[in-house]
N, C-alpha and C. Protein backbone atom coordinates (compact mmCIF):
# COMPACT_ATOMS: atom_id res chain seq x y z
N UNK A 1 -8.87 0.02 -38.02
CA UNK A 1 -8.16 -0.33 -36.80
C UNK A 1 -9.16 -0.92 -35.83
N UNK A 2 -9.40 -2.21 -35.86
CA UNK A 2 -10.34 -2.86 -34.96
C UNK A 2 -9.89 -2.81 -33.51
N UNK A 3 -8.71 -3.35 -33.22
CA UNK A 3 -8.18 -3.31 -31.85
C UNK A 3 -7.60 -1.93 -31.58
N UNK A 4 -7.93 -1.38 -30.41
CA UNK A 4 -7.57 0.00 -30.09
C UNK A 4 -6.57 0.11 -28.95
N UNK A 5 -5.81 -0.93 -28.68
CA UNK A 5 -4.85 -0.92 -27.58
C UNK A 5 -3.61 -1.72 -27.99
N UNK A 6 -2.50 -1.46 -27.34
CA UNK A 6 -1.28 -2.23 -27.60
C UNK A 6 -1.47 -3.64 -27.06
N UNK A 7 -1.14 -4.61 -27.87
CA UNK A 7 -1.39 -6.00 -27.50
C UNK A 7 -0.31 -6.89 -28.08
N UNK A 8 -0.37 -8.14 -27.68
CA UNK A 8 0.47 -9.18 -28.26
C UNK A 8 -0.35 -10.46 -28.35
N UNK A 9 0.09 -11.36 -29.17
CA UNK A 9 -0.52 -12.67 -29.34
C UNK A 9 0.45 -13.68 -28.73
N UNK A 10 -0.09 -14.66 -28.01
CA UNK A 10 0.79 -15.65 -27.41
C UNK A 10 0.03 -16.88 -26.97
N UNK A 11 0.75 -17.87 -26.47
CA UNK A 11 0.10 -19.09 -25.98
C UNK A 11 -0.88 -18.76 -24.85
N UNK A 12 -2.05 -19.38 -24.92
CA UNK A 12 -3.10 -19.15 -23.94
C UNK A 12 -3.27 -20.37 -23.04
N UNK A 13 -3.46 -20.13 -21.77
CA UNK A 13 -3.77 -21.24 -20.86
C UNK A 13 -5.23 -21.65 -20.98
N UNK A 14 -6.01 -20.83 -21.68
CA UNK A 14 -7.44 -21.10 -21.86
C UNK A 14 -7.68 -21.93 -23.12
N UNK A 15 -7.08 -21.50 -24.25
CA UNK A 15 -7.33 -22.19 -25.52
C UNK A 15 -6.31 -21.76 -26.56
N UNK A 16 -5.42 -22.62 -26.94
CA UNK A 16 -4.51 -22.37 -28.05
C UNK A 16 -3.74 -21.07 -27.97
N UNK A 17 -4.11 -20.14 -28.83
CA UNK A 17 -3.48 -18.84 -28.92
C UNK A 17 -4.43 -17.80 -28.36
N UNK A 18 -3.89 -16.81 -27.66
CA UNK A 18 -4.75 -15.79 -27.05
C UNK A 18 -4.28 -14.38 -27.34
N UNK A 19 -5.12 -13.43 -26.98
CA UNK A 19 -4.89 -12.00 -27.13
C UNK A 19 -4.55 -11.44 -25.76
N UNK A 20 -3.41 -10.77 -25.64
CA UNK A 20 -2.94 -10.25 -24.36
C UNK A 20 -2.72 -8.75 -24.45
N UNK A 21 -3.05 -8.04 -23.40
CA UNK A 21 -2.80 -6.61 -23.37
C UNK A 21 -1.32 -6.36 -23.06
N UNK A 22 -0.70 -5.45 -23.80
CA UNK A 22 0.70 -5.08 -23.54
C UNK A 22 0.79 -3.92 -22.56
N UNK A 23 -0.37 -3.33 -22.23
CA UNK A 23 -0.43 -2.18 -21.32
C UNK A 23 -1.58 -2.37 -20.34
N UNK A 24 -1.54 -1.66 -19.23
CA UNK A 24 -2.68 -1.68 -18.29
C UNK A 24 -3.85 -0.95 -18.93
N UNK A 25 -5.05 -1.49 -18.73
CA UNK A 25 -6.27 -0.90 -19.31
C UNK A 25 -7.25 -0.59 -18.19
N UNK A 26 -7.92 0.55 -18.30
CA UNK A 26 -8.91 0.95 -17.31
C UNK A 26 -10.26 0.32 -17.60
N UNK A 27 -11.03 0.07 -16.57
CA UNK A 27 -12.40 -0.42 -16.74
C UNK A 27 -13.16 0.56 -17.62
N UNK A 28 -13.92 0.05 -18.57
CA UNK A 28 -14.71 0.89 -19.46
C UNK A 28 -13.98 1.35 -20.71
N UNK A 29 -12.68 1.12 -20.80
CA UNK A 29 -11.92 1.53 -21.99
C UNK A 29 -12.44 0.78 -23.21
N UNK A 30 -12.60 1.48 -24.33
CA UNK A 30 -13.01 0.84 -25.57
C UNK A 30 -11.79 0.12 -26.15
N UNK A 31 -11.94 -1.18 -26.37
CA UNK A 31 -10.82 -2.02 -26.81
C UNK A 31 -10.89 -2.40 -28.28
N UNK A 32 -12.10 -2.50 -28.82
CA UNK A 32 -12.28 -2.93 -30.20
C UNK A 32 -13.53 -2.28 -30.76
N UNK A 33 -13.46 -2.00 -32.06
CA UNK A 33 -14.65 -1.54 -32.78
C UNK A 33 -14.59 -2.08 -34.20
N UNK A 34 -15.75 -2.34 -34.75
CA UNK A 34 -15.85 -2.83 -36.12
C UNK A 34 -15.37 -1.75 -37.07
N UNK A 35 -14.50 -2.12 -37.98
CA UNK A 35 -13.99 -1.20 -38.99
C UNK A 35 -14.22 -1.81 -40.37
N UNK A 36 -15.19 -1.26 -41.12
CA UNK A 36 -15.40 -1.77 -42.47
C UNK A 36 -14.09 -1.72 -43.27
N UNK A 37 -13.80 -2.78 -43.99
CA UNK A 37 -12.56 -2.87 -44.75
C UNK A 37 -11.53 -3.72 -44.03
N UNK A 38 -11.47 -3.62 -42.71
CA UNK A 38 -10.57 -4.48 -41.92
C UNK A 38 -11.34 -5.72 -41.49
N UNK A 39 -12.52 -5.50 -40.92
CA UNK A 39 -13.41 -6.59 -40.59
C UNK A 39 -14.46 -6.65 -41.70
N UNK A 40 -14.96 -7.82 -41.95
CA UNK A 40 -15.96 -8.00 -42.99
C UNK A 40 -17.18 -8.71 -42.42
N UNK A 41 -18.33 -8.42 -43.00
CA UNK A 41 -19.56 -9.15 -42.68
C UNK A 41 -19.91 -9.99 -43.90
N UNK A 42 -20.36 -11.20 -43.68
CA UNK A 42 -20.87 -12.00 -44.78
C UNK A 42 -22.07 -12.79 -44.28
N UNK A 43 -22.99 -13.04 -45.19
CA UNK A 43 -24.17 -13.82 -44.84
C UNK A 43 -23.78 -15.29 -44.76
N UNK A 44 -24.15 -15.92 -43.67
CA UNK A 44 -23.83 -17.34 -43.48
C UNK A 44 -24.35 -18.19 -44.62
N UNK A 45 -25.55 -17.89 -45.10
CA UNK A 45 -26.15 -18.73 -46.14
C UNK A 45 -25.39 -18.65 -47.47
N UNK A 46 -24.55 -17.62 -47.64
CA UNK A 46 -23.81 -17.46 -48.89
C UNK A 46 -22.46 -18.17 -48.90
N UNK A 47 -22.06 -18.75 -47.78
CA UNK A 47 -20.73 -19.37 -47.68
C UNK A 47 -20.77 -20.86 -47.99
N UNK A 48 -19.79 -21.37 -48.74
CA UNK A 48 -19.69 -22.82 -48.91
C UNK A 48 -19.43 -23.46 -47.55
N UNK A 49 -19.91 -24.68 -47.30
CA UNK A 49 -19.79 -25.30 -45.98
C UNK A 49 -18.38 -25.33 -45.40
N UNK A 50 -17.38 -25.73 -46.19
CA UNK A 50 -16.01 -25.78 -45.67
C UNK A 50 -15.50 -24.41 -45.27
N UNK A 51 -15.76 -23.42 -46.08
CA UNK A 51 -15.34 -22.06 -45.78
C UNK A 51 -16.10 -21.54 -44.56
N UNK A 52 -17.36 -21.88 -44.45
CA UNK A 52 -18.16 -21.45 -43.30
C UNK A 52 -17.57 -21.99 -42.01
N UNK A 53 -17.22 -23.26 -41.97
CA UNK A 53 -16.64 -23.84 -40.76
C UNK A 53 -15.32 -23.16 -40.38
N UNK A 54 -14.49 -22.89 -41.38
CA UNK A 54 -13.20 -22.24 -41.13
C UNK A 54 -13.41 -20.83 -40.59
N UNK A 55 -14.30 -20.09 -41.21
CA UNK A 55 -14.53 -18.71 -40.79
C UNK A 55 -15.24 -18.63 -39.44
N UNK A 56 -16.10 -19.59 -39.13
CA UNK A 56 -16.76 -19.60 -37.83
C UNK A 56 -15.76 -19.78 -36.69
N UNK A 57 -14.62 -20.40 -36.97
CA UNK A 57 -13.61 -20.60 -35.93
C UNK A 57 -13.03 -19.26 -35.47
N UNK A 58 -12.74 -18.37 -36.40
CA UNK A 58 -12.11 -17.10 -36.06
C UNK A 58 -13.07 -15.92 -36.06
N UNK A 59 -14.20 -16.05 -36.70
CA UNK A 59 -15.17 -14.97 -36.72
C UNK A 59 -16.17 -15.12 -35.60
N UNK A 60 -17.15 -14.24 -35.58
CA UNK A 60 -18.23 -14.37 -34.60
C UNK A 60 -19.55 -14.09 -35.28
N UNK A 61 -20.61 -14.65 -34.73
CA UNK A 61 -21.96 -14.44 -35.25
C UNK A 61 -22.57 -13.31 -34.43
N UNK A 62 -22.97 -12.26 -35.12
CA UNK A 62 -23.55 -11.09 -34.47
C UNK A 62 -24.80 -11.50 -33.70
N UNK A 63 -24.84 -11.29 -32.37
CA UNK A 63 -26.00 -11.70 -31.59
C UNK A 63 -27.30 -11.00 -32.00
N UNK A 64 -27.20 -9.75 -32.45
CA UNK A 64 -28.40 -9.02 -32.86
C UNK A 64 -28.84 -9.38 -34.28
N UNK A 65 -27.93 -9.88 -35.09
CA UNK A 65 -28.22 -10.25 -36.48
C UNK A 65 -27.57 -11.60 -36.77
N UNK A 66 -28.16 -12.70 -36.28
CA UNK A 66 -27.50 -14.00 -36.36
C UNK A 66 -27.31 -14.54 -37.78
N UNK A 67 -27.82 -13.84 -38.77
CA UNK A 67 -27.56 -14.27 -40.14
C UNK A 67 -26.19 -13.80 -40.63
N UNK A 68 -25.55 -12.90 -39.86
CA UNK A 68 -24.26 -12.33 -40.25
C UNK A 68 -23.10 -12.97 -39.50
N UNK A 69 -22.07 -13.32 -40.22
CA UNK A 69 -20.80 -13.73 -39.64
C UNK A 69 -19.86 -12.54 -39.80
N UNK A 70 -19.25 -12.10 -38.70
CA UNK A 70 -18.29 -11.00 -38.75
C UNK A 70 -16.89 -11.61 -38.66
N UNK A 71 -16.06 -11.28 -39.62
CA UNK A 71 -14.71 -11.84 -39.71
C UNK A 71 -13.72 -10.74 -39.37
N UNK A 72 -12.95 -10.96 -38.32
CA UNK A 72 -11.96 -9.98 -37.87
C UNK A 72 -10.70 -10.11 -38.72
N UNK A 73 -10.23 -8.99 -39.24
CA UNK A 73 -9.04 -8.97 -40.07
C UNK A 73 -7.78 -8.65 -39.29
N UNK A 74 -7.91 -8.55 -37.97
CA UNK A 74 -6.74 -8.26 -37.14
C UNK A 74 -6.62 -9.33 -36.06
N UNK A 75 -5.84 -9.05 -35.03
CA UNK A 75 -5.60 -10.05 -33.98
C UNK A 75 -6.79 -10.30 -33.06
N UNK A 76 -7.90 -9.60 -33.26
CA UNK A 76 -9.10 -9.84 -32.45
C UNK A 76 -9.59 -11.28 -32.63
N UNK A 77 -9.20 -11.92 -33.70
CA UNK A 77 -9.62 -13.31 -33.93
C UNK A 77 -9.06 -14.26 -32.87
N UNK A 78 -8.09 -13.81 -32.08
CA UNK A 78 -7.51 -14.64 -31.02
C UNK A 78 -8.13 -14.38 -29.65
N UNK A 79 -9.20 -13.60 -29.61
CA UNK A 79 -9.90 -13.31 -28.36
C UNK A 79 -10.62 -14.58 -27.92
N UNK A 80 -10.33 -15.08 -26.76
CA UNK A 80 -10.95 -16.31 -26.25
C UNK A 80 -12.07 -16.00 -25.26
N UNK A 81 -12.94 -16.99 -25.05
CA UNK A 81 -13.94 -16.93 -23.99
C UNK A 81 -13.28 -17.39 -22.70
N UNK A 82 -13.77 -16.96 -21.55
CA UNK A 82 -13.22 -17.47 -20.29
C UNK A 82 -13.67 -18.93 -20.08
N UNK A 83 -12.96 -19.66 -19.24
CA UNK A 83 -13.43 -21.01 -18.90
C UNK A 83 -14.83 -20.92 -18.28
N UNK A 84 -15.68 -21.93 -18.47
CA UNK A 84 -17.02 -21.89 -17.88
C UNK A 84 -16.97 -21.59 -16.39
N UNK A 85 -17.83 -20.68 -15.96
CA UNK A 85 -17.92 -20.31 -14.56
C UNK A 85 -17.00 -19.17 -14.15
N UNK A 86 -16.06 -18.79 -15.02
CA UNK A 86 -15.17 -17.68 -14.70
C UNK A 86 -15.65 -16.42 -15.41
N UNK A 87 -15.50 -15.26 -14.77
CA UNK A 87 -15.99 -14.03 -15.39
C UNK A 87 -15.04 -13.54 -16.49
N UNK A 88 -15.60 -12.94 -17.54
CA UNK A 88 -14.76 -12.34 -18.58
C UNK A 88 -14.20 -11.01 -18.07
N UNK A 89 -13.13 -10.55 -18.68
CA UNK A 89 -12.62 -9.23 -18.33
C UNK A 89 -12.97 -8.19 -19.39
N UNK A 90 -13.67 -8.62 -20.45
CA UNK A 90 -14.17 -7.69 -21.47
C UNK A 90 -15.62 -8.04 -21.77
N UNK A 91 -16.34 -7.07 -22.32
CA UNK A 91 -17.76 -7.28 -22.62
C UNK A 91 -18.17 -6.37 -23.77
N UNK A 92 -19.35 -6.63 -24.31
CA UNK A 92 -19.91 -5.74 -25.32
C UNK A 92 -20.32 -4.45 -24.64
N UNK A 93 -20.00 -3.34 -25.27
CA UNK A 93 -20.41 -2.04 -24.75
C UNK A 93 -21.76 -1.65 -25.32
N UNK A 94 -22.30 -0.55 -24.84
CA UNK A 94 -23.60 -0.09 -25.32
C UNK A 94 -23.47 0.77 -26.57
N UNK A 95 -22.28 1.23 -26.89
CA UNK A 95 -22.07 2.05 -28.08
C UNK A 95 -21.96 1.17 -29.31
N UNK A 96 -22.41 1.70 -30.44
CA UNK A 96 -22.26 1.01 -31.72
C UNK A 96 -21.29 1.79 -32.59
N UNK A 97 -20.53 1.08 -33.39
CA UNK A 97 -19.66 1.70 -34.39
C UNK A 97 -19.85 0.91 -35.68
N UNK A 98 -20.31 1.56 -36.72
CA UNK A 98 -20.58 0.90 -38.01
C UNK A 98 -21.54 -0.28 -37.85
N UNK A 99 -22.50 -0.14 -36.94
CA UNK A 99 -23.54 -1.15 -36.76
C UNK A 99 -23.19 -2.30 -35.84
N UNK A 100 -22.00 -2.33 -35.28
CA UNK A 100 -21.59 -3.41 -34.38
C UNK A 100 -21.28 -2.81 -33.01
N UNK A 101 -21.59 -3.55 -31.93
CA UNK A 101 -21.24 -3.04 -30.60
C UNK A 101 -19.72 -3.01 -30.41
N UNK A 102 -19.25 -2.00 -29.70
CA UNK A 102 -17.83 -1.94 -29.35
C UNK A 102 -17.59 -2.94 -28.22
N UNK A 103 -16.32 -3.29 -28.01
CA UNK A 103 -15.94 -4.14 -26.88
C UNK A 103 -15.18 -3.26 -25.89
N UNK A 104 -15.55 -3.38 -24.61
CA UNK A 104 -14.93 -2.57 -23.56
C UNK A 104 -14.35 -3.47 -22.47
N UNK A 105 -13.44 -2.88 -21.69
CA UNK A 105 -12.89 -3.59 -20.53
C UNK A 105 -13.97 -3.65 -19.46
N UNK A 106 -14.30 -4.83 -18.98
CA UNK A 106 -15.32 -5.01 -17.94
C UNK A 106 -14.79 -4.61 -16.57
N UNK A 107 -13.47 -4.58 -16.44
CA UNK A 107 -12.79 -4.20 -15.20
C UNK A 107 -11.39 -3.76 -15.59
N UNK A 108 -10.61 -3.32 -14.63
CA UNK A 108 -9.21 -2.99 -14.92
C UNK A 108 -8.48 -4.26 -15.36
N UNK A 109 -7.62 -4.11 -16.35
CA UNK A 109 -6.88 -5.24 -16.90
C UNK A 109 -5.40 -4.92 -16.80
N UNK A 110 -4.63 -5.83 -16.25
CA UNK A 110 -3.20 -5.62 -16.07
C UNK A 110 -2.44 -5.88 -17.37
N UNK A 111 -1.31 -5.22 -17.53
CA UNK A 111 -0.43 -5.50 -18.66
C UNK A 111 -0.03 -6.97 -18.60
N UNK A 112 -0.08 -7.65 -19.73
CA UNK A 112 0.28 -9.07 -19.78
C UNK A 112 -0.89 -10.01 -19.57
N UNK A 113 -2.05 -9.48 -19.20
CA UNK A 113 -3.23 -10.32 -18.93
C UNK A 113 -3.93 -10.68 -20.24
N UNK A 114 -4.39 -11.93 -20.32
CA UNK A 114 -5.16 -12.34 -21.50
C UNK A 114 -6.54 -11.72 -21.45
N UNK A 115 -7.01 -11.25 -22.60
CA UNK A 115 -8.35 -10.69 -22.70
C UNK A 115 -9.33 -11.80 -23.01
N UNK A 116 -10.40 -11.87 -22.23
CA UNK A 116 -11.42 -12.91 -22.37
C UNK A 116 -12.77 -12.23 -22.53
N UNK A 117 -13.48 -12.59 -23.59
CA UNK A 117 -14.73 -11.91 -23.95
C UNK A 117 -15.93 -12.69 -23.44
N UNK A 118 -16.98 -11.98 -23.08
CA UNK A 118 -18.20 -12.61 -22.57
C UNK A 118 -18.83 -13.51 -23.63
N UNK A 119 -19.38 -14.65 -23.23
CA UNK A 119 -20.01 -15.56 -24.18
C UNK A 119 -21.13 -14.90 -25.00
N UNK A 120 -21.84 -13.94 -24.43
CA UNK A 120 -22.93 -13.29 -25.14
C UNK A 120 -22.49 -12.48 -26.34
N UNK A 121 -21.19 -12.33 -26.53
CA UNK A 121 -20.69 -11.57 -27.68
C UNK A 121 -20.77 -12.36 -28.98
N UNK A 122 -20.99 -13.66 -28.90
CA UNK A 122 -20.99 -14.51 -30.09
C UNK A 122 -22.18 -15.45 -30.03
N UNK A 123 -23.10 -15.28 -30.96
CA UNK A 123 -24.29 -16.14 -30.99
C UNK A 123 -23.94 -17.58 -31.34
N UNK A 124 -22.70 -17.85 -31.68
CA UNK A 124 -22.22 -19.19 -32.01
C UNK A 124 -21.44 -19.81 -30.84
N UNK A 125 -21.50 -19.18 -29.67
CA UNK A 125 -20.73 -19.60 -28.49
C UNK A 125 -20.95 -21.08 -28.15
N UNK A 126 -22.19 -21.51 -28.07
CA UNK A 126 -22.48 -22.88 -27.63
C UNK A 126 -21.87 -23.93 -28.56
N UNK A 127 -21.94 -23.70 -29.86
CA UNK A 127 -21.33 -24.64 -30.79
C UNK A 127 -19.81 -24.65 -30.62
N UNK A 128 -19.21 -23.46 -30.50
CA UNK A 128 -17.76 -23.38 -30.35
C UNK A 128 -17.29 -24.09 -29.09
N UNK A 129 -18.07 -24.02 -28.04
CA UNK A 129 -17.68 -24.62 -26.77
C UNK A 129 -18.15 -26.07 -26.64
N UNK A 130 -18.83 -26.59 -27.68
CA UNK A 130 -19.32 -27.95 -27.63
C UNK A 130 -20.41 -28.14 -26.60
N UNK A 131 -21.21 -27.08 -26.39
CA UNK A 131 -22.25 -27.10 -25.36
C UNK A 131 -23.63 -27.03 -26.00
N UNK A 132 -24.60 -27.36 -25.21
CA UNK A 132 -25.99 -27.16 -25.60
C UNK A 132 -26.52 -25.99 -24.79
N UNK A 133 -27.31 -25.14 -25.40
CA UNK A 133 -27.89 -24.03 -24.64
C UNK A 133 -28.80 -24.55 -23.54
N UNK A 134 -28.85 -23.81 -22.43
CA UNK A 134 -29.67 -24.21 -21.29
C UNK A 134 -31.11 -23.75 -21.40
N UNK A 135 -31.36 -22.71 -22.14
CA UNK A 135 -32.71 -22.14 -22.25
C UNK A 135 -33.05 -21.92 -23.71
N UNK A 136 -34.33 -21.95 -24.00
CA UNK A 136 -34.80 -21.65 -25.36
C UNK A 136 -35.79 -20.52 -25.28
N UNK A 137 -35.80 -19.70 -26.29
CA UNK A 137 -36.78 -18.62 -26.40
C UNK A 137 -37.54 -18.81 -27.68
N UNK A 138 -38.82 -18.54 -27.64
CA UNK A 138 -39.63 -18.70 -28.83
C UNK A 138 -39.23 -17.74 -29.95
N UNK A 139 -38.63 -16.61 -29.59
CA UNK A 139 -38.30 -15.61 -30.59
C UNK A 139 -37.15 -16.04 -31.51
N UNK A 140 -36.48 -17.13 -31.22
CA UNK A 140 -35.37 -17.57 -32.06
C UNK A 140 -34.05 -17.12 -31.48
N UNK A 141 -33.50 -16.04 -31.99
CA UNK A 141 -32.17 -15.59 -31.55
C UNK A 141 -32.27 -14.74 -30.30
N UNK A 142 -31.24 -14.78 -29.50
CA UNK A 142 -31.09 -13.84 -28.39
C UNK A 142 -29.60 -13.64 -28.16
N UNK A 143 -29.24 -12.86 -27.18
CA UNK A 143 -27.84 -12.51 -26.99
C UNK A 143 -26.96 -13.68 -26.57
N UNK A 144 -27.52 -14.78 -26.16
CA UNK A 144 -26.69 -15.88 -25.69
C UNK A 144 -26.69 -17.06 -26.64
N UNK A 145 -27.06 -16.84 -27.87
CA UNK A 145 -26.89 -17.86 -28.89
C UNK A 145 -27.84 -19.03 -28.80
N UNK A 146 -29.00 -18.86 -28.22
CA UNK A 146 -29.94 -19.98 -28.08
C UNK A 146 -30.82 -20.05 -29.32
N UNK A 147 -30.23 -20.37 -30.43
CA UNK A 147 -30.97 -20.53 -31.66
C UNK A 147 -30.23 -21.56 -32.50
N UNK A 148 -30.93 -22.27 -33.35
CA UNK A 148 -30.22 -23.22 -34.20
C UNK A 148 -29.59 -22.48 -35.37
N UNK A 149 -28.29 -22.55 -35.50
CA UNK A 149 -27.58 -21.93 -36.60
C UNK A 149 -27.32 -23.03 -37.62
N UNK A 150 -28.00 -22.98 -38.74
CA UNK A 150 -27.85 -24.02 -39.75
C UNK A 150 -26.83 -23.56 -40.77
N UNK A 151 -25.80 -24.36 -40.93
CA UNK A 151 -24.78 -24.03 -41.91
C UNK A 151 -25.32 -24.32 -43.29
N UNK A 152 -24.89 -23.56 -44.29
CA UNK A 152 -25.43 -23.70 -45.63
C UNK A 152 -25.18 -25.09 -46.23
N UNK A 153 -26.09 -25.52 -47.04
CA UNK A 153 -26.03 -26.74 -47.84
C UNK A 153 -26.03 -28.02 -47.01
N UNK A 154 -25.18 -28.14 -46.01
CA UNK A 154 -25.04 -29.40 -45.29
C UNK A 154 -26.19 -29.66 -44.33
N UNK A 155 -26.85 -28.58 -43.88
CA UNK A 155 -27.90 -28.74 -42.89
C UNK A 155 -27.35 -29.00 -41.50
N UNK A 156 -26.03 -28.91 -41.34
CA UNK A 156 -25.42 -29.12 -40.03
C UNK A 156 -25.88 -28.04 -39.07
N UNK A 157 -26.27 -28.42 -37.88
CA UNK A 157 -26.74 -27.45 -36.91
C UNK A 157 -25.62 -27.07 -35.97
N UNK A 158 -25.43 -25.77 -35.78
CA UNK A 158 -24.35 -25.29 -34.93
C UNK A 158 -24.71 -25.40 -33.46
N UNK A 159 -25.90 -25.06 -33.08
CA UNK A 159 -26.32 -25.15 -31.68
C UNK A 159 -27.52 -26.08 -31.65
N UNK A 160 -27.32 -27.28 -31.19
CA UNK A 160 -28.40 -28.27 -31.21
C UNK A 160 -29.29 -28.13 -29.98
N UNK A 161 -30.55 -28.40 -30.18
CA UNK A 161 -31.54 -28.31 -29.10
C UNK A 161 -32.10 -29.70 -28.81
N UNK A 162 -32.55 -29.91 -27.56
CA UNK A 162 -33.13 -31.22 -27.24
C UNK A 162 -34.40 -31.48 -28.03
């Protein structure tokens, strides 16, 4: 059970289809946790290029382990990022479940409100948003996806650097 709250899927004003809370949620409430068997992890390098592109659309790249793509088997795949400059109403929590951070409400969320996750939750954020990262770190990966993610075989770069 990845998602831990009553929800619905519907048209999003942010992007295509979105995830909406069917109930009011308190700040700090745990909303999602990784559940082996429902969500899956796969190594990016092991995926054929076409399958990798498809899975990257609905999955996320673990910021702490950028070699892993996590594929949500429930409606969490419809969780959108907020528009640039707007704050998310959900964020990664400090607790881990099965090796992945839980997602918590960053503030109180009203019933019917779309849930929007912080960009730092997905190391593939910049590619998904068609953006270039603003900063680079010598260490390679960090929580905001400032690393080149090379898709298998094709050599296509997910987050391009100047």
